[in-house]
PDB file of N, CA and C in Angstrom:
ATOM      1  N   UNK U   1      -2.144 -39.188  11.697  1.00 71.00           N
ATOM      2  CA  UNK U   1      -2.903 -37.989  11.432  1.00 71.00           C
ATOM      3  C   UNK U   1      -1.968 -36.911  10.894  1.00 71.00           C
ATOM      4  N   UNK U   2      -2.550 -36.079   9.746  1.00 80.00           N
ATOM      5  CA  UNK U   2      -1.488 -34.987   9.328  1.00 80.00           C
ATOM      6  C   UNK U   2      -2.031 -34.085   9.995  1.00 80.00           C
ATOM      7  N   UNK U   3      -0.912 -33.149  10.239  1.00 85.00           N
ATOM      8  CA  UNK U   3      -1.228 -31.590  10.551  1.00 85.00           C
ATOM      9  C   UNK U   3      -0.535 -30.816   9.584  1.00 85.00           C
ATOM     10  N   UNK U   4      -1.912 -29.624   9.862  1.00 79.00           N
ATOM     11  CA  UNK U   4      -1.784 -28.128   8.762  1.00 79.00           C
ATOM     12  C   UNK U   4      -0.597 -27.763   9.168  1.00 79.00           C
ATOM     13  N   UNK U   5       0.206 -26.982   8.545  1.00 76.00           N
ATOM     14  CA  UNK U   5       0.913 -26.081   9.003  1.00 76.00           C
ATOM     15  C   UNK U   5       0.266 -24.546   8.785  1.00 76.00           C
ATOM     16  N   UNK U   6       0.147 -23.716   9.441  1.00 75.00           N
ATOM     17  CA  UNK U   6      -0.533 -22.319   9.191  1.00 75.00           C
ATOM     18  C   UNK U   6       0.695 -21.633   9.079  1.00 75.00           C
ATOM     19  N   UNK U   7       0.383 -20.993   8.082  1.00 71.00           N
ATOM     20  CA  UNK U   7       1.654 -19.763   7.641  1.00 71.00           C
ATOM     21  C   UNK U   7       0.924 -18.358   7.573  1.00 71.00           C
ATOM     22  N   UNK U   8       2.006 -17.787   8.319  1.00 72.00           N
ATOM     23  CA  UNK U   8       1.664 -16.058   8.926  1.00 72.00           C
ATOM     24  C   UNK U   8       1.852 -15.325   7.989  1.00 72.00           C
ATOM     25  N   UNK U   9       0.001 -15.257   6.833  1.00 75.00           N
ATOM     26  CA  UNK U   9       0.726 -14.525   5.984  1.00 75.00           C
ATOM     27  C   UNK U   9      -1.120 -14.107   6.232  1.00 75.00           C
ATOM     28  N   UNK U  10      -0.856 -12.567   6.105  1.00 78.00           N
ATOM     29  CA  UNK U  10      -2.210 -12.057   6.111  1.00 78.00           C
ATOM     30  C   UNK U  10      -2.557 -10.474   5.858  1.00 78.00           C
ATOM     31  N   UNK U  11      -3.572 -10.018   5.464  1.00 82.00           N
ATOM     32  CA  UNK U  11      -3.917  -8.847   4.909  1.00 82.00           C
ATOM     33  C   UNK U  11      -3.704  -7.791   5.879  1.00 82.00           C
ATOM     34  N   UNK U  12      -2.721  -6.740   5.947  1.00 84.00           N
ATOM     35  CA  UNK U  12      -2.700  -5.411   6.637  1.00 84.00           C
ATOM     36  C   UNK U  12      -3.756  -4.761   6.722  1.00 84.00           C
ATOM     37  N   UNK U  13      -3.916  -4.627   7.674  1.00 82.00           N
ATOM     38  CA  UNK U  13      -5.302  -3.676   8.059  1.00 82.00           C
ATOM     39  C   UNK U  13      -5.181  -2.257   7.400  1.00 82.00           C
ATOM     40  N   UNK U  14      -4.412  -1.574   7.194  1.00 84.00           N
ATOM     41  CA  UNK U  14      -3.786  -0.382   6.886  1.00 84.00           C
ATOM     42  C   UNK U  14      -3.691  -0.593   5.055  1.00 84.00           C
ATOM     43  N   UNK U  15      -4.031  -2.043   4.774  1.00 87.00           N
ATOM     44  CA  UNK U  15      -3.770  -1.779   2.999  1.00 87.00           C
ATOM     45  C   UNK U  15      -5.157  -1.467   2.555  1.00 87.00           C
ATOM     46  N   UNK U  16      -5.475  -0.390   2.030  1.00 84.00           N
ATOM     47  CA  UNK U  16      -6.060   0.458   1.388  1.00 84.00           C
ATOM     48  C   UNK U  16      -5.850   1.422   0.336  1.00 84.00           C
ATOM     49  N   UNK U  17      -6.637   1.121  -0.939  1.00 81.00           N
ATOM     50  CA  UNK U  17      -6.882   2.527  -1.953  1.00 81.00           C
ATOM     51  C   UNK U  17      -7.302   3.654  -1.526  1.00 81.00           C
ATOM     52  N   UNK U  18      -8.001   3.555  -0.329  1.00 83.00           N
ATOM     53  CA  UNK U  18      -8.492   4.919   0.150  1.00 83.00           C
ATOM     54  C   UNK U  18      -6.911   5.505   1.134  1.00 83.00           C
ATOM     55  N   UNK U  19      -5.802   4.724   1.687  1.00 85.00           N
ATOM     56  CA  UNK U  19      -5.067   5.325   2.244  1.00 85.00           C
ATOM     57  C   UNK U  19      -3.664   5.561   1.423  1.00 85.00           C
ATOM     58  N   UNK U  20      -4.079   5.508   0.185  1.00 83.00           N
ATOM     59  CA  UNK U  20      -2.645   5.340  -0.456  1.00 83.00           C
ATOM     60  C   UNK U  20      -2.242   6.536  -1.380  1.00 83.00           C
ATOM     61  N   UNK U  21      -1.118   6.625  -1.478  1.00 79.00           N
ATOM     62  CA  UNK U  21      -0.556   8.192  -2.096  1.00 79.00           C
ATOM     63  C   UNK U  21      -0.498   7.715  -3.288  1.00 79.00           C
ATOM     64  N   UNK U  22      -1.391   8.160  -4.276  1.00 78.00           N
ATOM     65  CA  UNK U  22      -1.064   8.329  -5.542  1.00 78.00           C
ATOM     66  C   UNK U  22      -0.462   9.084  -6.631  1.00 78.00           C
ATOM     67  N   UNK U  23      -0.272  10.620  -6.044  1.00 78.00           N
ATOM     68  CA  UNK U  23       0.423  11.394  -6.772  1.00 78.00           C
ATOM     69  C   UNK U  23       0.542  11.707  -8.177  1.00 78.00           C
ATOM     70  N   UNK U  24       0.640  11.332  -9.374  1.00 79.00           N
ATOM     71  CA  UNK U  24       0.431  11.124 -10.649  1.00 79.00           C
ATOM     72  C   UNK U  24      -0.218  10.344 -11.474  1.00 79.00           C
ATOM     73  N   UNK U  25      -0.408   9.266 -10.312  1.00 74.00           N
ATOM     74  CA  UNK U  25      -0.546   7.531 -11.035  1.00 74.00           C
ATOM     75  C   UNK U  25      -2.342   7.659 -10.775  1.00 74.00           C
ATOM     76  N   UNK U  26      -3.107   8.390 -10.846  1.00 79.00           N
ATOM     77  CA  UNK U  26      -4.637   8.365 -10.636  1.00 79.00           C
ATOM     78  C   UNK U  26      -5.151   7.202 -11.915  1.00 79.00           C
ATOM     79  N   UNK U  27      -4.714   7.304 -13.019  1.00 81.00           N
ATOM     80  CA  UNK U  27      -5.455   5.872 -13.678  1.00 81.00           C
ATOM     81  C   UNK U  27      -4.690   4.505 -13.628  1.00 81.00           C
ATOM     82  N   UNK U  28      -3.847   4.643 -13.067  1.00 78.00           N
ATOM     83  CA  UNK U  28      -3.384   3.494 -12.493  1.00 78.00           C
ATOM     84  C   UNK U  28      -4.046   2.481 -11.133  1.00 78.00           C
ATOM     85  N   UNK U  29      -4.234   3.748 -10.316  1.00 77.00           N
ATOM     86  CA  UNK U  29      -5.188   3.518  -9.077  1.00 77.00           C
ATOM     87  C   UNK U  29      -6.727   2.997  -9.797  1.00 77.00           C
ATOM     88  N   UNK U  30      -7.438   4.040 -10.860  1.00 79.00           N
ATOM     89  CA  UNK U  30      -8.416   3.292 -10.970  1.00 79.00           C
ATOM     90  C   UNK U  30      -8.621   2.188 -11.784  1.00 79.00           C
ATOM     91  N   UNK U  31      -7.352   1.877 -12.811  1.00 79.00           N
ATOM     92  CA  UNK U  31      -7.839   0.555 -12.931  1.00 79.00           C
ATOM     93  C   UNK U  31      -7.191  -0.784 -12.153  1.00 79.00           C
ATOM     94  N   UNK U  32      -6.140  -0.341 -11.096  1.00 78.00           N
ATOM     95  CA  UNK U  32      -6.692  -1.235 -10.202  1.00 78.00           C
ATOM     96  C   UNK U  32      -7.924  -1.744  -9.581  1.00 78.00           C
ATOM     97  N   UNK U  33      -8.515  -0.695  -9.252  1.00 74.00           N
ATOM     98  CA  UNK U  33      -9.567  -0.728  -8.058  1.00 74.00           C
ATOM     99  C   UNK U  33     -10.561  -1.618  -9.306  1.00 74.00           C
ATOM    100  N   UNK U  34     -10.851  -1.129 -10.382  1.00 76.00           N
ATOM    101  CA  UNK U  34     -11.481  -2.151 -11.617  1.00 76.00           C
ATOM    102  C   UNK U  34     -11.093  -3.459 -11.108  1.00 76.00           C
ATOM    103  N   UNK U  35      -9.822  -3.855 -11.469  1.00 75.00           N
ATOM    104  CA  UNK U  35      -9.494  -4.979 -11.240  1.00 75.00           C
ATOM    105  C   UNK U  35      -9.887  -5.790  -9.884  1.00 75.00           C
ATOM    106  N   UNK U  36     -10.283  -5.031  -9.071  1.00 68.00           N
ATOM    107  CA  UNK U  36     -10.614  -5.847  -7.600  1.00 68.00           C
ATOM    108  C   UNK U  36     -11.901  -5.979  -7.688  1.00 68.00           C
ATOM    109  N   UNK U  37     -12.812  -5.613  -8.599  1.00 67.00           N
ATOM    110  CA  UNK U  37     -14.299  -5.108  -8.453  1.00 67.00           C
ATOM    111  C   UNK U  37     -15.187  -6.278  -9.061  1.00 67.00           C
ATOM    112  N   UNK U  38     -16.401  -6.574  -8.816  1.00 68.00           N
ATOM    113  CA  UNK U  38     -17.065  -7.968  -8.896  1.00 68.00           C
ATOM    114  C   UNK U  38     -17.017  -7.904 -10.201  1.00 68.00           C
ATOM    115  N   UNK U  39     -16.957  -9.100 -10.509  1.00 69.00           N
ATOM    116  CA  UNK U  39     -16.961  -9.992 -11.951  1.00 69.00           C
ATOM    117  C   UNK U  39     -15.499  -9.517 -12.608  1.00 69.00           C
ATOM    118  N   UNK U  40     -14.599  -8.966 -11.812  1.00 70.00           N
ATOM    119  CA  UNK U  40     -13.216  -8.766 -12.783  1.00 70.00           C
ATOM    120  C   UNK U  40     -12.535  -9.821 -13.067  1.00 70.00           C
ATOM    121  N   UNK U  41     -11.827  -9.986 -13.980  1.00 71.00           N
ATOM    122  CA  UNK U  41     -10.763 -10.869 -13.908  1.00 71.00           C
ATOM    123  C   UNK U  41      -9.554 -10.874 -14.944  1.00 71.00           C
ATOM    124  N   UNK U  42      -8.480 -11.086 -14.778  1.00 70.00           N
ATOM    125  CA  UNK U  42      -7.166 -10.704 -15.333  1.00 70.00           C
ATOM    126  C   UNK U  42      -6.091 -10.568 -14.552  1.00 70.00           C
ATOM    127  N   UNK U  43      -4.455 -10.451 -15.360  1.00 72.00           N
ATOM    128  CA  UNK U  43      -3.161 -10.963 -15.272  1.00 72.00           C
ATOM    129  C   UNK U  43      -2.611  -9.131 -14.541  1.00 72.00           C
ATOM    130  N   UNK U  44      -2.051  -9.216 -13.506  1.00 74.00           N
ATOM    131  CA  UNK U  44      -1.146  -7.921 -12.769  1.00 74.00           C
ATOM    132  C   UNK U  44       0.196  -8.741 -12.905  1.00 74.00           C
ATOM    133  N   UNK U  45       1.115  -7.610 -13.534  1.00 78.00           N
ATOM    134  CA  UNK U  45       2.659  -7.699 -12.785  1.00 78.00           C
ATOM    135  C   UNK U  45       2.782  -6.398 -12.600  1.00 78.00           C
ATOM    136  N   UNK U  46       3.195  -6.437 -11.268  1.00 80.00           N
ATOM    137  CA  UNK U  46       3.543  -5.291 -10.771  1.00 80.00           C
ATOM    138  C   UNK U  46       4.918  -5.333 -10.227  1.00 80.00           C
ATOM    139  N   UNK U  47       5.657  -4.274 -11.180  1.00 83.00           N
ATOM    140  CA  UNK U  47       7.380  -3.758 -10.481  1.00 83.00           C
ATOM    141  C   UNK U  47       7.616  -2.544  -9.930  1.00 83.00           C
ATOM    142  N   UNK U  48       8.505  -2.401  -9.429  1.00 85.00           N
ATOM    143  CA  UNK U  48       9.298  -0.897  -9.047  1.00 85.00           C
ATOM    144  C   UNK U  48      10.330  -1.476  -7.768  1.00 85.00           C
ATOM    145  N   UNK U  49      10.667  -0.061  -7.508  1.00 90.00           N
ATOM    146  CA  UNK U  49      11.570  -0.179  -6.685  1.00 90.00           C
ATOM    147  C   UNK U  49      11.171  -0.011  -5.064  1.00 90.00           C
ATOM    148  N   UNK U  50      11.925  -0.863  -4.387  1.00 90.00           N
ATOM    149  CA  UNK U  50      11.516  -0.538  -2.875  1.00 90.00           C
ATOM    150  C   UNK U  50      11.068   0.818  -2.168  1.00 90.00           C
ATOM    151  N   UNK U  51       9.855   0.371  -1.753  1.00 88.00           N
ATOM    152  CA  UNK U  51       9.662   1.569  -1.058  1.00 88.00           C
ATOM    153  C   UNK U  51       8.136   2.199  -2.100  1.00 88.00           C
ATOM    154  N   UNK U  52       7.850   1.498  -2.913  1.00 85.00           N
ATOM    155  CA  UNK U  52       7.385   2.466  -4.117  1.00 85.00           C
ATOM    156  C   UNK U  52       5.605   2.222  -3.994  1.00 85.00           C
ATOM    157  N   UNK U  53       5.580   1.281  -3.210  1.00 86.00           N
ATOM    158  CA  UNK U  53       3.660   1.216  -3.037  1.00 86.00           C
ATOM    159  C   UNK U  53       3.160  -0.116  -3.371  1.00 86.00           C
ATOM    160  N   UNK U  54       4.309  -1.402  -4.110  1.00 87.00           N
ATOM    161  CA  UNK U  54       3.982  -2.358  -4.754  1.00 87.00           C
ATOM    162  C   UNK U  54       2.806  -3.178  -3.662  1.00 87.00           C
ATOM    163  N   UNK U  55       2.907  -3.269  -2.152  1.00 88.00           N
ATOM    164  CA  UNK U  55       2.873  -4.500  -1.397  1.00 88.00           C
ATOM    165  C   UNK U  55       1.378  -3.860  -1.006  1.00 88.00           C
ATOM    166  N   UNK U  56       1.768  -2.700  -0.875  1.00 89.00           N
ATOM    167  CA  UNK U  56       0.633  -1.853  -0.013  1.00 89.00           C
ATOM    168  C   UNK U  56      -0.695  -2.080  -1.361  1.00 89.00           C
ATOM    169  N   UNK U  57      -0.351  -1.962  -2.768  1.00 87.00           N
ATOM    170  CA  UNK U  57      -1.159  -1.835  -3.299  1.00 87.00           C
ATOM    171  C   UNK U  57      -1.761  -3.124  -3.819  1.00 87.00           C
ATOM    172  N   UNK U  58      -0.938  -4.480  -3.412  1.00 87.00           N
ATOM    173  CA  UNK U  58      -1.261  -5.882  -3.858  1.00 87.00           C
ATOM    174  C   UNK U  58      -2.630  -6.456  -2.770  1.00 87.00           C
ATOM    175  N   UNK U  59      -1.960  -5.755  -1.916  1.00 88.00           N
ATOM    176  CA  UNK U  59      -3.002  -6.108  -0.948  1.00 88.00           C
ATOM    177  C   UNK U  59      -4.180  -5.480  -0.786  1.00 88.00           C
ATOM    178  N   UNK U  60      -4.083  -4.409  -0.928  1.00 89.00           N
ATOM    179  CA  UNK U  60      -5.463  -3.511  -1.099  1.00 89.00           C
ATOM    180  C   UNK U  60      -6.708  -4.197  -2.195  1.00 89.00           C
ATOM    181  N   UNK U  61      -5.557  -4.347  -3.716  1.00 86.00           N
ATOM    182  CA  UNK U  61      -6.423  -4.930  -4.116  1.00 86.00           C
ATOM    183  C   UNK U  61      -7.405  -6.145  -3.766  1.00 86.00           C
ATOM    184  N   UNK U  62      -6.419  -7.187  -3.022  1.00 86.00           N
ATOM    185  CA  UNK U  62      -6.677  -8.170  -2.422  1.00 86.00           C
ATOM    186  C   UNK U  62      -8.171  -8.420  -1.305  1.00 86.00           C
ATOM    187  N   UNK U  63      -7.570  -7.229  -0.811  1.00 87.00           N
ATOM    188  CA  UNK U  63      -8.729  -7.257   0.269  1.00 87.00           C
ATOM    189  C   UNK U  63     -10.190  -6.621  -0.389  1.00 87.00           C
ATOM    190  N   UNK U  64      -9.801  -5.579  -1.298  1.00 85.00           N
ATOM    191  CA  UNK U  64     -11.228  -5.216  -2.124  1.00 85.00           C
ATOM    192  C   UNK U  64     -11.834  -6.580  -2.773  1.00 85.00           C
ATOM    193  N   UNK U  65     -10.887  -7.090  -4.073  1.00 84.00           N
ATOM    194  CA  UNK U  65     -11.920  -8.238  -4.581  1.00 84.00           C
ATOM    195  C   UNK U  65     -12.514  -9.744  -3.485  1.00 84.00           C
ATOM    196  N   UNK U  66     -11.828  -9.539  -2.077  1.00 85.00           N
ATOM    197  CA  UNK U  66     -12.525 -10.606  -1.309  1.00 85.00           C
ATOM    198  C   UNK U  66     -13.912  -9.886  -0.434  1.00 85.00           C
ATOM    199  N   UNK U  67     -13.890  -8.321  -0.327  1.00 86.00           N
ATOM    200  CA  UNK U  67     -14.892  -7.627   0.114  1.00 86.00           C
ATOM    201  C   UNK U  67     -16.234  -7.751  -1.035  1.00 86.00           C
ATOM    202  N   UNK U  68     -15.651  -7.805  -2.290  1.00 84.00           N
ATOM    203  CA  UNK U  68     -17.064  -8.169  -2.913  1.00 84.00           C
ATOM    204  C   UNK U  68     -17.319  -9.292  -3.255  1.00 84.00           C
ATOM    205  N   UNK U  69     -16.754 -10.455  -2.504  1.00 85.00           N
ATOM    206  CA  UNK U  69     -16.970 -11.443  -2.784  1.00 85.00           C
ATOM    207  C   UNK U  69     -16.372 -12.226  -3.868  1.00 85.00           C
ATOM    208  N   UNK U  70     -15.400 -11.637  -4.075  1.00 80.00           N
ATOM    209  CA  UNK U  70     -14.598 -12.879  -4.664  1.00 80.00           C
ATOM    210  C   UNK U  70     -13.440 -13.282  -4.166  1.00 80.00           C
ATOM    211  N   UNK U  71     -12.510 -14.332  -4.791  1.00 80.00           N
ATOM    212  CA  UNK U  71     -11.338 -14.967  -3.953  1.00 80.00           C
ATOM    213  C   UNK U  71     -10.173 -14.337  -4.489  1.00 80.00           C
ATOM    214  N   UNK U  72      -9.168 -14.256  -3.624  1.00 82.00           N
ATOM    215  CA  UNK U  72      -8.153 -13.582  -4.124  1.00 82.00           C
ATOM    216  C   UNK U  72      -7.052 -13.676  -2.561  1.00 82.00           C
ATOM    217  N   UNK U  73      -5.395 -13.894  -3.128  1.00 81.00           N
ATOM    218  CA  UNK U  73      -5.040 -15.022  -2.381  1.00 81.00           C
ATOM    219  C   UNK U  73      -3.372 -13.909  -2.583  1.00 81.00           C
ATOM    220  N   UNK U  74      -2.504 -13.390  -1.456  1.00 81.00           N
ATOM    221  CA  UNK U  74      -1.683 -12.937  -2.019  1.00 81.00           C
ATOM    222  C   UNK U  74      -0.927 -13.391  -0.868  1.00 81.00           C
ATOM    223  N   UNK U  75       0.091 -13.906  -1.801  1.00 81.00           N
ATOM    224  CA  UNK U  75       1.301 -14.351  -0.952  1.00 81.00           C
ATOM    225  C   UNK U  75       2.507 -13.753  -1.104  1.00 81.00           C
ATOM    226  N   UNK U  76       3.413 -13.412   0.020  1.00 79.00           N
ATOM    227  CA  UNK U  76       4.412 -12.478  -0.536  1.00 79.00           C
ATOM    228  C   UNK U  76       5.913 -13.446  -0.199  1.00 79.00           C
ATOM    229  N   UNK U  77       6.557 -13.012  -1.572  1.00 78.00           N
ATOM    230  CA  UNK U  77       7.928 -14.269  -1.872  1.00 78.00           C
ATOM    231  C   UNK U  77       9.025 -13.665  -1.003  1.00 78.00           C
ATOM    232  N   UNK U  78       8.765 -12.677  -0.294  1.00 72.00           N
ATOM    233  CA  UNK U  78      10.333 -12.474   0.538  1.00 72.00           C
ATOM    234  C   UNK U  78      10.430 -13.325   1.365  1.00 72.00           C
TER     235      UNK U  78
END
């Protein structure tokens, strides 16, 4: 018999567009939030430097496009 292995990787309760500092970047924020929104679909790379909102905002998206029902799967490479 095989066994799963489950890996501890899962959505922060705390990742949110509604809790996140945007400061300048307001159409950046909204076409993320586009991008999470039913029937979206398309390519993100997202860079910067530590500390800068990347993880907080991968996931947010994440958790929006699975709130309207679609799939969306984020795994983080550290």
């Amino acid at each position: 018999m095989t066994t799963q292995l489950k890996l501890p990787i899962a959505l922060r309760d705390s990742a949110s567009f509604a809790n996140f500092f945007v400061g300048d970047n307001d159409e950046l924020l909204a076409s993320l939030a586009h991008l999470g929104g039913p029937g979206a679909n398309g390519n993100l790379f997202v860079h910067g430097p530590p500390g800068a909102g990347k993880t907080h905002l991968l996931q947010a998206l994440s958790r929006q496009a699975i709130e309207a029902g679609g799939d969306a799967l984020y795994v983080p490479l550290s």
